[in-house]
PDB file of C-alpha atoms in Angstrom:
ATOM      1  CA  MET C  52       0.000   0.000   0.000  1.00 57.00           C
ATOM      2  CA  THR C  53       1.426   3.380  -0.979  1.00 61.00           C
ATOM      3  CA  ILE C  54       1.505   6.346   1.413  1.00 56.00           C
ATOM      4  CA  GLN C  55      -1.247   8.030  -0.592  1.00 63.00           C
ATOM      5  CA  GLU C  56      -3.407   4.893  -0.435  1.00 65.00           C
ATOM      6  CA  HIS C  57      -2.780   4.607   3.335  1.00 62.00           C
ATOM      7  CA  ASP C  58      -3.764   8.244   3.874  1.00 67.00           C
ATOM      8  CA  ALA C  59      -6.923   7.793   1.794  1.00 65.00           C
ATOM      9  CA  GLN C  60      -7.854   4.684   3.802  1.00 68.00           C
ATOM     10  CA  SER C  61      -7.293   6.507   7.106  1.00 66.00           C
ATOM     11  CA  PHE C  62      -9.421   9.407   5.916  1.00 67.00           C
ATOM     12  CA  HIS C  63     -12.205   6.969   4.967  1.00 70.00           C
ATOM     13  CA  TRP C  64     -12.126   5.424   8.475  1.00 73.00           C
ATOM     14  CA  LEU C  65     -12.178   8.848  10.032  1.00 73.00           C
ATOM     15  CA  VAL C  66     -15.216   9.975   8.044  1.00 73.00           C
ATOM     16  CA  ASP C  67     -16.984   6.669   8.696  1.00 75.00           C
ATOM     17  CA  MET C  68     -16.436   7.044  12.455  1.00 74.00           C
ATOM     18  CA  MET C  69     -17.592  10.682  12.424  1.00 77.00           C
ATOM     19  CA  GLU C  70     -20.799   9.684  10.635  1.00 78.00           C
ATOM     20  CA  SER C  71     -21.651   6.777  12.939  1.00 77.00           C
ATOM     21  CA  VAL C  72     -20.705   8.126  16.382  1.00 86.00           C
ATOM     22  CA  GLU C  73     -23.643   8.887  18.744  1.00 89.00           C
ATOM     23  CA  VAL C  74     -22.444  12.434  19.357  1.00 94.00           C
ATOM     24  CA  GLY C  75     -23.325  15.504  17.338  1.00 95.00           C
ATOM     25  CA  LEU C  76     -20.266  16.968  15.605  1.00 95.00           C
ATOM     26  CA  VAL C  77     -20.422  20.390  13.983  1.00 96.00           C
ATOM     27  CA  VAL C  78     -17.441  22.326  12.628  1.00 96.00           C
ATOM     28  CA  LEU C  79     -17.911  26.089  12.255  1.00 96.00           C
ATOM     29  CA  ASP C  80     -15.662  28.790  10.927  1.00 95.00           C
ATOM     30  CA  LEU C  81     -15.458  31.952  12.994  1.00 95.00           C
ATOM     31  CA  ASN C  82     -18.282  33.491  10.923  1.00 95.00           C
ATOM     32  CA  PHE C  83     -20.477  30.590  12.084  1.00 96.00           C
ATOM     33  CA  ARG C  84     -20.672  29.010   8.626  1.00 96.00           C
ATOM     34  CA  VAL C  85     -21.050  25.234   8.870  1.00 96.00           C
ATOM     35  CA  GLN C  86     -18.037  23.301   7.554  1.00 96.00           C
ATOM     36  CA  ALA C  87     -18.925  19.816   8.803  1.00 94.00           C
ATOM     37  CA  TRP C  88     -22.187  18.226   9.989  1.00 95.00           C
ATOM     38  CA  ASN C  89     -22.206  14.553  10.937  1.00 94.00           C
ATOM     39  CA  GLY C  90     -24.867  11.821  10.766  1.00 93.00           C
ATOM     40  CA  PHE C  91     -26.101  12.433  14.334  1.00 94.00           C
ATOM     41  CA  MET C  92     -26.920  16.049  13.414  1.00 95.00           C
ATOM     42  CA  GLU C  93     -28.552  14.974  10.142  1.00 94.00           C
ATOM     43  CA  ASN C  94     -30.752  12.415  11.902  1.00 92.00           C
ATOM     44  CA  HIS C  95     -32.005  14.779  14.625  1.00 94.00           C
ATOM     45  CA  SER C  96     -32.298  17.993  12.608  1.00 94.00           C
ATOM     46  CA  GLY C  97     -33.564  16.547   9.343  1.00 93.00           C
ATOM     47  CA  ILE C  98     -31.031  18.739   7.517  1.00 95.00           C
ATOM     48  CA  THR C  99     -28.393  17.017   5.385  1.00 94.00           C
ATOM     49  CA  ALA C 100     -24.718  17.937   5.468  1.00 93.00           C
ATOM     50  CA  SER C 101     -24.776  18.951   1.782  1.00 93.00           C
ATOM     51  CA  ARG C 102     -27.670  21.357   2.375  1.00 94.00           C
ATOM     52  CA  ILE C 103     -26.207  23.087   5.433  1.00 95.00           C
ATOM     53  CA  ARG C 104     -22.631  23.321   4.132  1.00 94.00           C
ATOM     54  CA  ASP C 105     -21.439  26.984   4.205  1.00 95.00           C
ATOM     55  CA  GLN C 106     -24.779  28.140   5.629  1.00 95.00           C
ATOM     56  CA  VAL C 107     -24.736  30.461   8.655  1.00 96.00           C
ATOM     57  CA  LEU C 108     -25.879  28.416  11.640  1.00 96.00           C
ATOM     58  CA  PHE C 109     -28.198  31.082  13.065  1.00 95.00           C
ATOM     59  CA  GLU C 110     -30.176  31.387   9.822  1.00 94.00           C
ATOM     60  CA  LEU C 111     -31.292  27.754   9.987  1.00 93.00           C
ATOM     61  CA  PHE C 112     -31.596  27.591  13.790  1.00 95.00           C
ATOM     62  CA  PRO C 113     -33.057  30.918  14.975  1.00 93.00           C
ATOM     63  CA  ASP C 114     -33.725  29.396  18.432  1.00 92.00           C
ATOM     64  CA  ILE C 115     -30.001  29.216  19.175  1.00 94.00           C
ATOM     65  CA  PRO C 116     -28.979  31.976  21.647  1.00 94.00           C
ATOM     66  CA  LYS C 117     -26.746  33.917  19.267  1.00 95.00           C
ATOM     67  CA  ALA C 118     -25.131  36.335  21.717  1.00 95.00           C
ATOM     68  CA  TRP C 119     -24.329  33.553  24.175  1.00 95.00           C
ATOM     69  CA  LEU C 120     -22.790  31.247  21.540  1.00 96.00           C
ATOM     70  CA  CYS C 121     -20.783  34.096  19.980  1.00 96.00           C
ATOM     71  CA  ARG C 122     -19.229  34.907  23.362  1.00 95.00           C
ATOM     72  CA  ARG C 123     -18.330  31.268  23.962  1.00 95.00           C
ATOM     73  CA  VAL C 124     -16.792  30.758  20.518  1.00 95.00           C
ATOM     74  CA  GLU C 125     -14.815  34.006  20.776  1.00 95.00           C
ATOM     75  CA  ALA C 126     -13.367  32.896  24.132  1.00 94.00           C
ATOM     76  CA  VAL C 127     -12.454  29.471  22.737  1.00 95.00           C
ATOM     77  CA  ALA C 128     -10.703  31.000  19.714  1.00 93.00           C
ATOM     78  CA  GLN C 129      -8.766  33.555  21.741  1.00 92.00           C
ATOM     79  CA  LEU C 130      -7.745  31.315  24.623  1.00 92.00           C
ATOM     80  CA  LYS C 131      -7.356  28.166  22.484  1.00 92.00           C
ATOM     81  CA  MET C 132      -9.098  26.181  25.189  1.00 93.00           C
ATOM     82  CA  ARG C 133     -12.189  24.021  25.062  1.00 93.00           C
ATOM     83  CA  VAL C 134     -15.246  24.989  27.118  1.00 95.00           C
ATOM     84  CA  PHE C 135     -18.033  22.815  28.456  1.00 95.00           C
ATOM     85  CA  THR C 136     -21.692  23.558  29.161  1.00 94.00           C
ATOM     86  CA  SER C 137     -23.978  21.084  30.952  1.00 95.00           C
ATOM     87  CA  TRP C 138     -27.721  20.652  30.420  1.00 93.00           C
ATOM     88  CA  GLU C 139     -28.259  22.079  33.919  1.00 92.00           C
ATOM     89  CA  GLN C 140     -26.794  25.413  32.795  1.00 93.00           C
ATOM     90  CA  ARG C 141     -28.610  25.410  29.437  1.00 92.00           C
ATOM     91  CA  PRO C 142     -30.994  22.509  28.629  1.00 93.00           C
ATOM     92  CA  TYR C 143     -30.046  22.402  24.947  1.00 94.00           C
ATOM     93  CA  LEU C 144     -28.351  24.299  22.132  1.00 95.00           C
ATOM     94  CA  PHE C 145     -30.210  22.633  19.271  1.00 95.00           C
ATOM     95  CA  LYS C 146     -33.939  22.255  19.917  1.00 93.00           C
ATOM     96  CA  PHE C 147     -34.189  18.617  18.846  1.00 93.00           C
ATOM     97  CA  ARG C 148     -37.229  16.547  19.777  1.00 89.00           C
ATOM     98  CA  ASN C 149     -36.579  13.690  22.170  1.00 87.00           C
ATOM     99  CA  THR C 150     -36.817  10.375  20.334  1.00 76.00           C
ATOM    100  CA  ARG C 151     -35.693   7.979  23.058  1.00 68.00           C
ATOM    101  CA  PRO C 152     -38.513   5.580  24.008  1.00 62.00           C
ATOM    102  CA  ILE C 153     -37.383   5.158  27.652  1.00 58.00           C
ATOM    103  CA  THR C 154     -37.201   8.901  28.282  1.00 52.00           C
ATOM    104  CA  GLY C 155     -40.216   9.656  26.098  1.00 59.00           C
ATOM    105  CA  THR C 156     -41.797  11.884  28.722  1.00 71.00           C
ATOM    106  CA  GLU C 157     -39.349  14.653  27.851  1.00 79.00           C
ATOM    107  CA  GLU C 158     -40.386  16.734  24.869  1.00 85.00           C
ATOM    108  CA  PHE C 159     -36.918  17.898  23.864  1.00 90.00           C
ATOM    109  CA  MET C 160     -33.440  16.382  23.932  1.00 93.00           C
ATOM    110  CA  PHE C 161     -31.278  17.550  26.841  1.00 94.00           C
ATOM    111  CA  GLN C 162     -27.727  18.236  25.717  1.00 96.00           C
ATOM    112  CA  ASN C 163     -24.248  18.722  27.120  1.00 96.00           C
ATOM    113  CA  LEU C 164     -22.057  20.808  24.856  1.00 97.00           C
ATOM    114  CA  THR C 165     -18.296  21.032  24.357  1.00 96.00           C
ATOM    115  CA  ILE C 166     -16.725  23.669  22.106  1.00 97.00           C
ATOM    116  CA  SER C 167     -13.156  22.877  21.020  1.00 96.00           C
ATOM    117  CA  PRO C 168     -10.690  25.084  19.117  1.00 96.00           C
ATOM    118  CA  LEU C 169      -9.407  23.724  15.773  1.00 95.00           C
ATOM    119  CA  ALA C 170      -6.015  25.163  14.939  1.00 90.00           C
ATOM    120  CA  GLU C 171      -4.525  25.508  11.435  1.00 87.00           C
ATOM    121  CA  ALA C 172      -0.941  24.419  10.692  1.00 83.00           C
ATOM    122  CA  SER C 173       0.134  27.965  11.567  1.00 85.00           C
ATOM    123  CA  GLY C 174      -1.330  27.544  15.052  1.00 84.00           C
ATOM    124  CA  GLN C 175      -4.068  30.076  14.365  1.00 89.00           C
ATOM    125  CA  VAL C 176      -7.567  29.021  15.386  1.00 92.00           C
ATOM    126  CA  GLU C 177      -9.847  29.475  12.370  1.00 93.00           C
ATOM    127  CA  LYS C 178     -12.571  26.986  13.232  1.00 95.00           C
ATOM    128  CA  VAL C 179     -14.267  25.443  16.244  1.00 96.00           C
ATOM    129  CA  CYS C 180     -15.930  22.092  16.773  1.00 96.00           C
ATOM    130  CA  LEU C 181     -19.213  21.754  18.658  1.00 96.00           C
ATOM    131  CA  MET C 182     -19.730  18.353  20.282  1.00 96.00           C
ATOM    132  CA  VAL C 183     -23.360  17.764  21.238  1.00 96.00           C
ATOM    133  CA  TYR C 184     -24.083  14.954  23.716  1.00 95.00           C
ATOM    134  CA  ASP C 185     -27.600  13.562  24.176  1.00 94.00           C
ATOM    135  CA  VAL C 186     -28.007  13.322  27.976  1.00 93.00           C
ATOM    136  CA  THR C 187     -31.790  13.110  28.059  1.00 91.00           C
ATOM    137  CA  ASP C 188     -31.746   9.864  30.075  1.00 88.00           C
ATOM    138  CA  ILE C 189     -29.546  11.431  32.790  1.00 89.00           C
ATOM    139  CA  ALA C 190     -31.533  14.668  32.883  1.00 90.00           C
ATOM    140  CA  SER C 191     -34.853  12.835  32.940  1.00 86.00           C
ATOM    141  CA  SER C 192     -33.760  10.632  35.860  1.00 87.00           C
ATOM    142  CA  LYS C 193     -32.461  13.593  37.842  1.00 90.00           C
ATOM    143  CA  ARG C 194     -35.599  15.643  37.196  1.00 86.00           C
ATOM    144  CA  ALA C 195     -37.778  12.694  38.246  1.00 87.00           C
ATOM    145  CA  LEU C 196     -35.757  12.343  41.465  1.00 89.00           C
ATOM    146  CA  GLU C 197     -36.030  16.081  42.173  1.00 90.00           C
ATOM    147  CA  HIS C 198     -39.784  15.943  41.549  1.00 88.00           C
ATOM    148  CA  ALA C 199     -40.110  12.975  43.930  1.00 89.00           C
ATOM    149  CA  ASN C 200     -38.112  14.830  46.610  1.00 90.00           C
ATOM    150  CA  ASP C 201     -40.305  17.906  46.165  1.00 88.00           C
ATOM    151  CA  GLN C 202     -43.388  15.726  46.568  1.00 85.00           C
ATOM    152  CA  LEU C 203     -41.966  14.118  49.712  1.00 87.00           C
ATOM    153  CA  ALA C 204     -41.116  17.513  51.175  1.00 86.00           C
ATOM    154  CA  LYS C 205     -44.625  18.726  50.406  1.00 83.00           C
ATOM    155  CA  LEU C 206     -46.203  15.596  51.915  1.00 83.00           C
ATOM    156  CA  SER C 207     -44.177  16.050  55.100  1.00 87.00           C
ATOM    157  CA  MET C 208     -45.700  19.522  55.519  1.00 92.00           C
ATOM    158  CA  THR C 209     -49.312  18.947  54.523  1.00 93.00           C
ATOM    159  CA  ASP C 210     -52.322  17.024  55.725  1.00 94.00           C
ATOM    160  CA  ARG C 211     -53.075  14.220  53.286  1.00 91.00           C
ATOM    161  CA  LEU C 212     -56.883  14.403  53.515  1.00 95.00           C
ATOM    162  CA  THR C 213     -57.364  18.157  53.107  1.00 95.00           C
ATOM    163  CA  GLY C 214     -54.145  19.433  51.557  1.00 93.00           C
ATOM    164  CA  LEU C 215     -53.891  22.008  54.372  1.00 96.00           C
ATOM    165  CA  LEU C 216     -50.720  22.464  56.409  1.00 95.00           C
ATOM    166  CA  ASN C 217     -50.328  19.781  59.040  1.00 95.00           C
ATOM    167  CA  ARG C 218     -50.189  20.642  62.730  1.00 95.00           C
ATOM    168  CA  GLY C 219     -46.400  20.745  63.078  1.00 94.00           C
ATOM    169  CA  THR C 220     -45.837  23.029  60.085  1.00 94.00           C
ATOM    170  CA  TRP C 221     -48.765  25.269  61.005  1.00 96.00           C
ATOM    171  CA  GLU C 222     -47.557  25.662  64.602  1.00 95.00           C
ATOM    172  CA  ASN C 223     -44.093  26.636  63.380  1.00 94.00           C
ATOM    173  CA  LEU C 224     -45.675  29.397  61.301  1.00 95.00           C
ATOM    174  CA  LEU C 225     -47.779  30.461  64.282  1.00 96.00           C
ATOM    175  CA  ASP C 226     -44.592  30.769  66.338  1.00 95.00           C
ATOM    176  CA  THR C 227     -43.039  32.879  63.557  1.00 94.00           C
ATOM    177  CA  GLU C 228     -46.113  35.129  63.390  1.00 95.00           C
ATOM    178  CA  TYR C 229     -46.031  35.645  67.153  1.00 95.00           C
ATOM    179  CA  GLU C 230     -42.329  36.619  67.032  1.00 94.00           C
ATOM    180  CA  ARG C 231     -43.138  39.049  64.213  1.00 92.00           C
ATOM    181  CA  PHE C 232     -45.835  40.644  66.386  1.00 94.00           C
ATOM    182  CA  ARG C 233     -43.514  40.875  69.378  1.00 91.00           C
ATOM    183  CA  ARG C 234     -40.744  42.499  67.326  1.00 91.00           C
ATOM    184  CA  TYR C 235     -42.703  44.819  65.026  1.00 91.00           C
ATOM    185  CA  ALA C 236     -46.077  45.049  66.843  1.00 89.00           C
ATOM    186  CA  HIS C 237     -47.972  44.041  63.725  1.00 89.00           C
ATOM    187  CA  THR C 238     -51.454  42.984  64.748  1.00 92.00           C
ATOM    188  CA  ALA C 239     -52.581  39.455  63.978  1.00 96.00           C
ATOM    189  CA  SER C 240     -55.450  37.200  65.007  1.00 97.00           C
ATOM    190  CA  LEU C 241     -55.564  33.509  65.698  1.00 97.00           C
ATOM    191  CA  VAL C 242     -58.651  31.413  64.983  1.00 97.00           C
ATOM    192  CA  MET C 243     -59.361  27.920  66.282  1.00 97.00           C
ATOM    193  CA  PHE C 244     -62.529  26.115  65.259  1.00 97.00           C
ATOM    194  CA  ASP C 245     -63.992  22.642  65.035  1.00 96.00           C
ATOM    195  CA  ILE C 246     -66.970  20.818  63.600  1.00 97.00           C
ATOM    196  CA  ASP C 247     -69.960  20.536  65.942  1.00 97.00           C
ATOM    197  CA  HIS C 248     -71.111  17.011  66.843  1.00 96.00           C
ATOM    198  CA  PHE C 249     -68.599  15.436  64.487  1.00 96.00           C
ATOM    199  CA  LYS C 250     -68.661  12.128  66.371  1.00 95.00           C
ATOM    200  CA  THR C 251     -72.380  11.892  65.597  1.00 95.00           C
ATOM    201  CA  VAL C 252     -71.634  12.372  61.877  1.00 94.00           C
ATOM    202  CA  ASN C 253     -69.154   9.495  61.973  1.00 93.00           C
ATOM    203  CA  ASP C 254     -71.398   7.238  64.065  1.00 94.00           C
ATOM    204  CA  THR C 255     -74.474   7.904  61.925  1.00 95.00           C
ATOM    205  CA  HIS C 256     -73.064   8.040  58.387  1.00 94.00           C
ATOM    206  CA  GLY C 257     -69.664   6.337  58.648  1.00 95.00           C
ATOM    207  CA  HIS C 258     -66.069   7.543  58.547  1.00 94.00           C
ATOM    208  CA  LEU C 259     -66.007   8.055  54.781  1.00 95.00           C
ATOM    209  CA  ALA C 260     -68.882  10.513  55.075  1.00 96.00           C
ATOM    210  CA  GLY C 261     -67.027  12.114  57.983  1.00 96.00           C
ATOM    211  CA  ASP C 262     -63.973  12.525  55.743  1.00 96.00           C
ATOM    212  CA  GLU C 263     -66.154  14.255  53.133  1.00 97.00           C
ATOM    213  CA  VAL C 264     -67.343  16.724  55.785  1.00 97.00           C
ATOM    214  CA  ILE C 265     -63.748  17.471  56.819  1.00 97.00           C
ATOM    215  CA  LYS C 266     -62.716  18.004  53.195  1.00 97.00           C
ATOM    216  CA  HIS C 267     -65.730  20.275  52.655  1.00 97.00           C
ATOM    217  CA  THR C 268     -64.729  22.332  55.698  1.00 97.00           C
ATOM    218  CA  ALA C 269     -61.174  22.739  54.426  1.00 97.00           C
ATOM    219  CA  ALA C 270     -62.295  23.661  50.904  1.00 97.00           C
ATOM    220  CA  THR C 271     -64.849  26.205  52.181  1.00 97.00           C
ATOM    221  CA  MET C 272     -62.278  27.767  54.469  1.00 97.00           C
ATOM    222  CA  LYS C 273     -59.681  28.069  51.690  1.00 95.00           C
ATOM    223  CA  SER C 274     -62.226  29.651  49.343  1.00 96.00           C
ATOM    224  CA  LEU C 275     -63.022  32.402  51.874  1.00 96.00           C
ATOM    225  CA  LEU C 276     -59.522  33.234  53.122  1.00 95.00           C
ATOM    226  CA  ARG C 277     -57.078  35.738  51.699  1.00 93.00           C
ATOM    227  CA  GLN C 278     -53.798  34.770  50.044  1.00 92.00           C
ATOM    228  CA  SER C 279     -51.830  35.833  53.118  1.00 93.00           C
ATOM    229  CA  ASP C 280     -53.927  33.865  55.635  1.00 96.00           C
ATOM    230  CA  ILE C 281     -52.452  30.594  56.897  1.00 96.00           C
ATOM    231  CA  ALA C 282     -54.812  27.657  57.419  1.00 97.00           C
ATOM    232  CA  GLY C 283     -53.951  24.299  58.924  1.00 97.00           C
ATOM    233  CA  ARG C 284     -55.599  21.114  60.151  1.00 96.00           C
ATOM    234  CA  TYR C 285     -54.827  21.013  63.847  1.00 96.00           C
ATOM    235  CA  GLY C 286     -56.036  17.468  64.323  1.00 92.00           C
ATOM    236  CA  GLY C 287     -59.201  15.411  63.776  1.00 93.00           C
ATOM    237  CA  GLU C 288     -62.048  17.835  63.121  1.00 96.00           C
ATOM    238  CA  GLU C 289     -60.177  20.857  64.546  1.00 97.00           C
ATOM    239  CA  PHE C 290     -58.633  23.589  62.380  1.00 97.00           C
ATOM    240  CA  GLY C 291     -56.533  26.714  62.911  1.00 97.00           C
ATOM    241  CA  ILE C 292     -56.164  29.941  60.945  1.00 97.00           C
ATOM    242  CA  ILE C 293     -53.531  32.668  61.325  1.00 97.00           C
ATOM    243  CA  LEU C 294     -54.802  36.043  60.097  1.00 97.00           C
ATOM    244  CA  PRO C 295     -51.825  38.430  59.683  1.00 95.00           C
ATOM    245  CA  GLU C 296     -52.459  42.200  59.845  1.00 94.00           C
ATOM    246  CA  THR C 297     -55.972  41.560  61.181  1.00 96.00           C
ATOM    247  CA  ASP C 298     -57.426  42.832  64.459  1.00 95.00           C
ATOM    248  CA  ALA C 299     -60.163  41.097  66.460  1.00 95.00           C
ATOM    249  CA  ALA C 300     -63.005  42.977  64.715  1.00 95.00           C
ATOM    250  CA  GLY C 301     -61.677  42.053  61.275  1.00 96.00           C
ATOM    251  CA  ALA C 302     -61.204  38.438  62.328  1.00 97.00           C
ATOM    252  CA  GLN C 303     -64.783  38.334  63.599  1.00 96.00           C
ATOM    253  CA  VAL C 304     -66.122  39.427  60.191  1.00 97.00           C
ATOM    254  CA  ILE C 305     -64.109  36.707  58.416  1.00 97.00           C
ATOM    255  CA  CYS C 306     -65.172  34.038  60.922  1.00 97.00           C
ATOM    256  CA  GLU C 307     -68.868  34.947  60.776  1.00 97.00           C
ATOM    257  CA  ARG C 308     -68.717  34.618  56.992  1.00 97.00           C
ATOM    258  CA  LEU C 309     -67.118  31.184  57.346  1.00 97.00           C
ATOM    259  CA  ARG C 310     -69.616  30.045  59.987  1.00 97.00           C
ATOM    260  CA  GLU C 311     -72.642  31.183  57.957  1.00 97.00           C
ATOM    261  CA  THR C 312     -71.351  29.654  54.705  1.00 97.00           C
ATOM    262  CA  ILE C 313     -70.899  26.277  56.354  1.00 97.00           C
ATOM    263  CA  GLU C 314     -74.242  26.483  58.161  1.00 97.00           C
ATOM    264  CA  HIS C 315     -76.028  26.935  54.823  1.00 97.00           C
ATOM    265  CA  SER C 316     -74.019  24.272  52.959  1.00 96.00           C
ATOM    266  CA  ILE C 317     -74.999  20.699  52.189  1.00 96.00           C
ATOM    267  CA  VAL C 318     -72.334  18.004  51.862  1.00 96.00           C
ATOM    268  CA  GLU C 319     -73.497  15.376  49.387  1.00 95.00           C
ATOM    269  CA  THR C 320     -72.047  11.996  50.362  1.00 93.00           C
ATOM    270  CA  SER C 321     -72.883   8.441  49.272  1.00 91.00           C
ATOM    271  CA  ALA C 322     -74.460   7.862  52.700  1.00 90.00           C
ATOM    272  CA  ALA C 323     -76.616  10.996  52.932  1.00 94.00           C
ATOM    273  CA  ASP C 324     -76.778  14.724  52.399  1.00 96.00           C
ATOM    274  CA  ILE C 325     -75.229  16.212  55.526  1.00 96.00           C
ATOM    275  CA  ARG C 326     -75.717  19.623  57.112  1.00 97.00           C
ATOM    276  CA  TYR C 327     -73.405  20.680  59.896  1.00 97.00           C
ATOM    277  CA  THR C 328     -72.133  23.685  61.831  1.00 97.00           C
ATOM    278  CA  ILE C 329     -68.863  24.858  63.347  1.00 97.00           C
ATOM    279  CA  SER C 330     -67.853  26.674  66.540  1.00 98.00           C
ATOM    280  CA  ILE C 331     -65.106  29.294  66.438  1.00 98.00           C
ATOM    281  CA  GLY C 332     -62.783  30.923  68.960  1.00 97.00           C
ATOM    282  CA  ILE C 333     -60.673  34.037  68.217  1.00 97.00           C
ATOM    283  CA  ALA C 334     -57.710  35.550  70.066  1.00 97.00           C
ATOM    284  CA  ALA C 335     -55.944  38.678  68.854  1.00 96.00           C
ATOM    285  CA  SER C 336     -52.207  39.008  69.453  1.00 95.00           C
ATOM    286  CA  SER C 337     -51.490  40.798  72.708  1.00 93.00           C
ATOM    287  CA  THR C 338     -48.590  41.879  74.901  1.00 91.00           C
ATOM    288  CA  THR C 339     -50.164  39.856  77.702  1.00 90.00           C
ATOM    289  CA  GLN C 340     -49.098  36.680  75.898  1.00 92.00           C
ATOM    290  CA  GLU C 341     -45.587  35.502  76.665  1.00 93.00           C
ATOM    291  CA  ASN C 342     -45.350  33.120  73.719  1.00 94.00           C
ATOM    292  CA  TYR C 343     -47.417  31.560  70.951  1.00 95.00           C
ATOM    293  CA  ILE C 344     -48.518  28.749  73.261  1.00 95.00           C
ATOM    294  CA  GLN C 345     -50.429  31.232  75.430  1.00 96.00           C
ATOM    295  CA  TRP C 346     -51.915  32.794  72.300  1.00 96.00           C
ATOM    296  CA  LEU C 347     -53.074  29.352  71.243  1.00 96.00           C
ATOM    297  CA  GLN C 348     -54.531  28.675  74.690  1.00 96.00           C
ATOM    298  CA  GLN C 349     -56.584  31.874  74.558  1.00 96.00           C
ATOM    299  CA  ALA C 350     -58.041  30.977  71.160  1.00 97.00           C
ATOM    300  CA  ASP C 351     -58.740  27.456  72.408  1.00 96.00           C
ATOM    301  CA  GLU C 352     -60.512  28.774  75.521  1.00 96.00           C
ATOM    302  CA  ALA C 353     -62.674  31.010  73.306  1.00 97.00           C
ATOM    303  CA  LEU C 354     -63.541  27.955  71.220  1.00 97.00           C
ATOM    304  CA  TYR C 355     -64.442  26.040  74.363  1.00 96.00           C
ATOM    305  CA  THR C 356     -66.743  28.887  75.395  1.00 96.00           C
ATOM    306  CA  ALA C 357     -68.439  28.786  71.974  1.00 96.00           C
ATOM    307  CA  LYS C 358     -69.025  25.050  72.346  1.00 96.00           C
ATOM    308  CA  LYS C 359     -70.238  25.339  75.916  1.00 95.00           C
ATOM    309  CA  SER C 360     -72.669  28.172  75.160  1.00 95.00           C
ATOM    310  CA  GLY C 361     -74.579  26.329  72.446  1.00 95.00           C
ATOM    311  CA  ARG C 362     -72.218  25.826  69.434  1.00 96.00           C
ATOM    312  CA  ASN C 363     -72.506  27.372  65.950  1.00 97.00           C
ATOM    313  CA  LYS C 364     -71.017  30.596  67.342  1.00 96.00           C
ATOM    314  CA  VAL C 365     -68.026  32.897  67.033  1.00 97.00           C
ATOM    315  CA  ILE C 366     -66.524  33.923  70.385  1.00 97.00           C
ATOM    316  CA  LEU C 367     -63.752  36.440  70.981  1.00 96.00           C
ATOM    317  CA  SER C 368     -61.245  35.682  73.709  1.00 93.00           C
ATOM    318  CA  GLY C 369     -62.186  37.534  76.919  1.00 81.00           C
ATOM    319  CA  GLN C 370     -65.899  37.842  76.075  1.00 71.00           C
TER     320      GLN C 370
END
């Protein structure tokens, strides 16, 4: 084999490897005209190498962030060093649709990108090579794990039946609100309420019907509260609401609206249509309270008074 034949054979192997490798390879001159475009890029873009040859990349791919890529290529050419960008920094450079069956839930292909300088014989960098790696499987797995962790974190803070904050999380926020009052003297009110004769609902219609009543209570409460109000399920059929920037009179208006709405509601369950009422206790923040526990006790005592004096009432602490 002559030297020329050996060189031709080597070149053939090189081109064959470039066409079959599962990495996108794109060679650009410094004016961003495409000089090489391998089989991976043809398959995912639908644009052949012969068609894109000498075309300006941005004219065929207007979604590519031009300013960002220009800065990266300029740095590579000047410093003669390769740079790397992960999918976490920028999900993709080329907006290719995801075609992998296992990671089919992702709409687009996630990509890692390496930009390498290509020097001429003189040592001058006249071209760069973009290497595009399909990392959709890695990105999809990591995003699924992050989603699962977010769900777990959310579940650890919320009540499963109602979607309200659970007791521990709600009490932490109550403690925070009390400290805010003590430091800045911003008025707030605390509401504790429960469902009247709830045991009778369970005993008469069953626990599933009782669950429907609890869910109805939570949904009604959420529909009447403001964005800044903080509602939680304290336990069983008992609920708590923190009303920031609200004095006792304002809290009484909100609570009367809640009480009346529930009194006139009907919960349709598979066992029966159920009417029910609630009793409510209110305590405004005060300098007489030494901590949030005492604030909670005052609201609870007001609730107890509402229950003891006939139920279906709103009672202010100290009345």
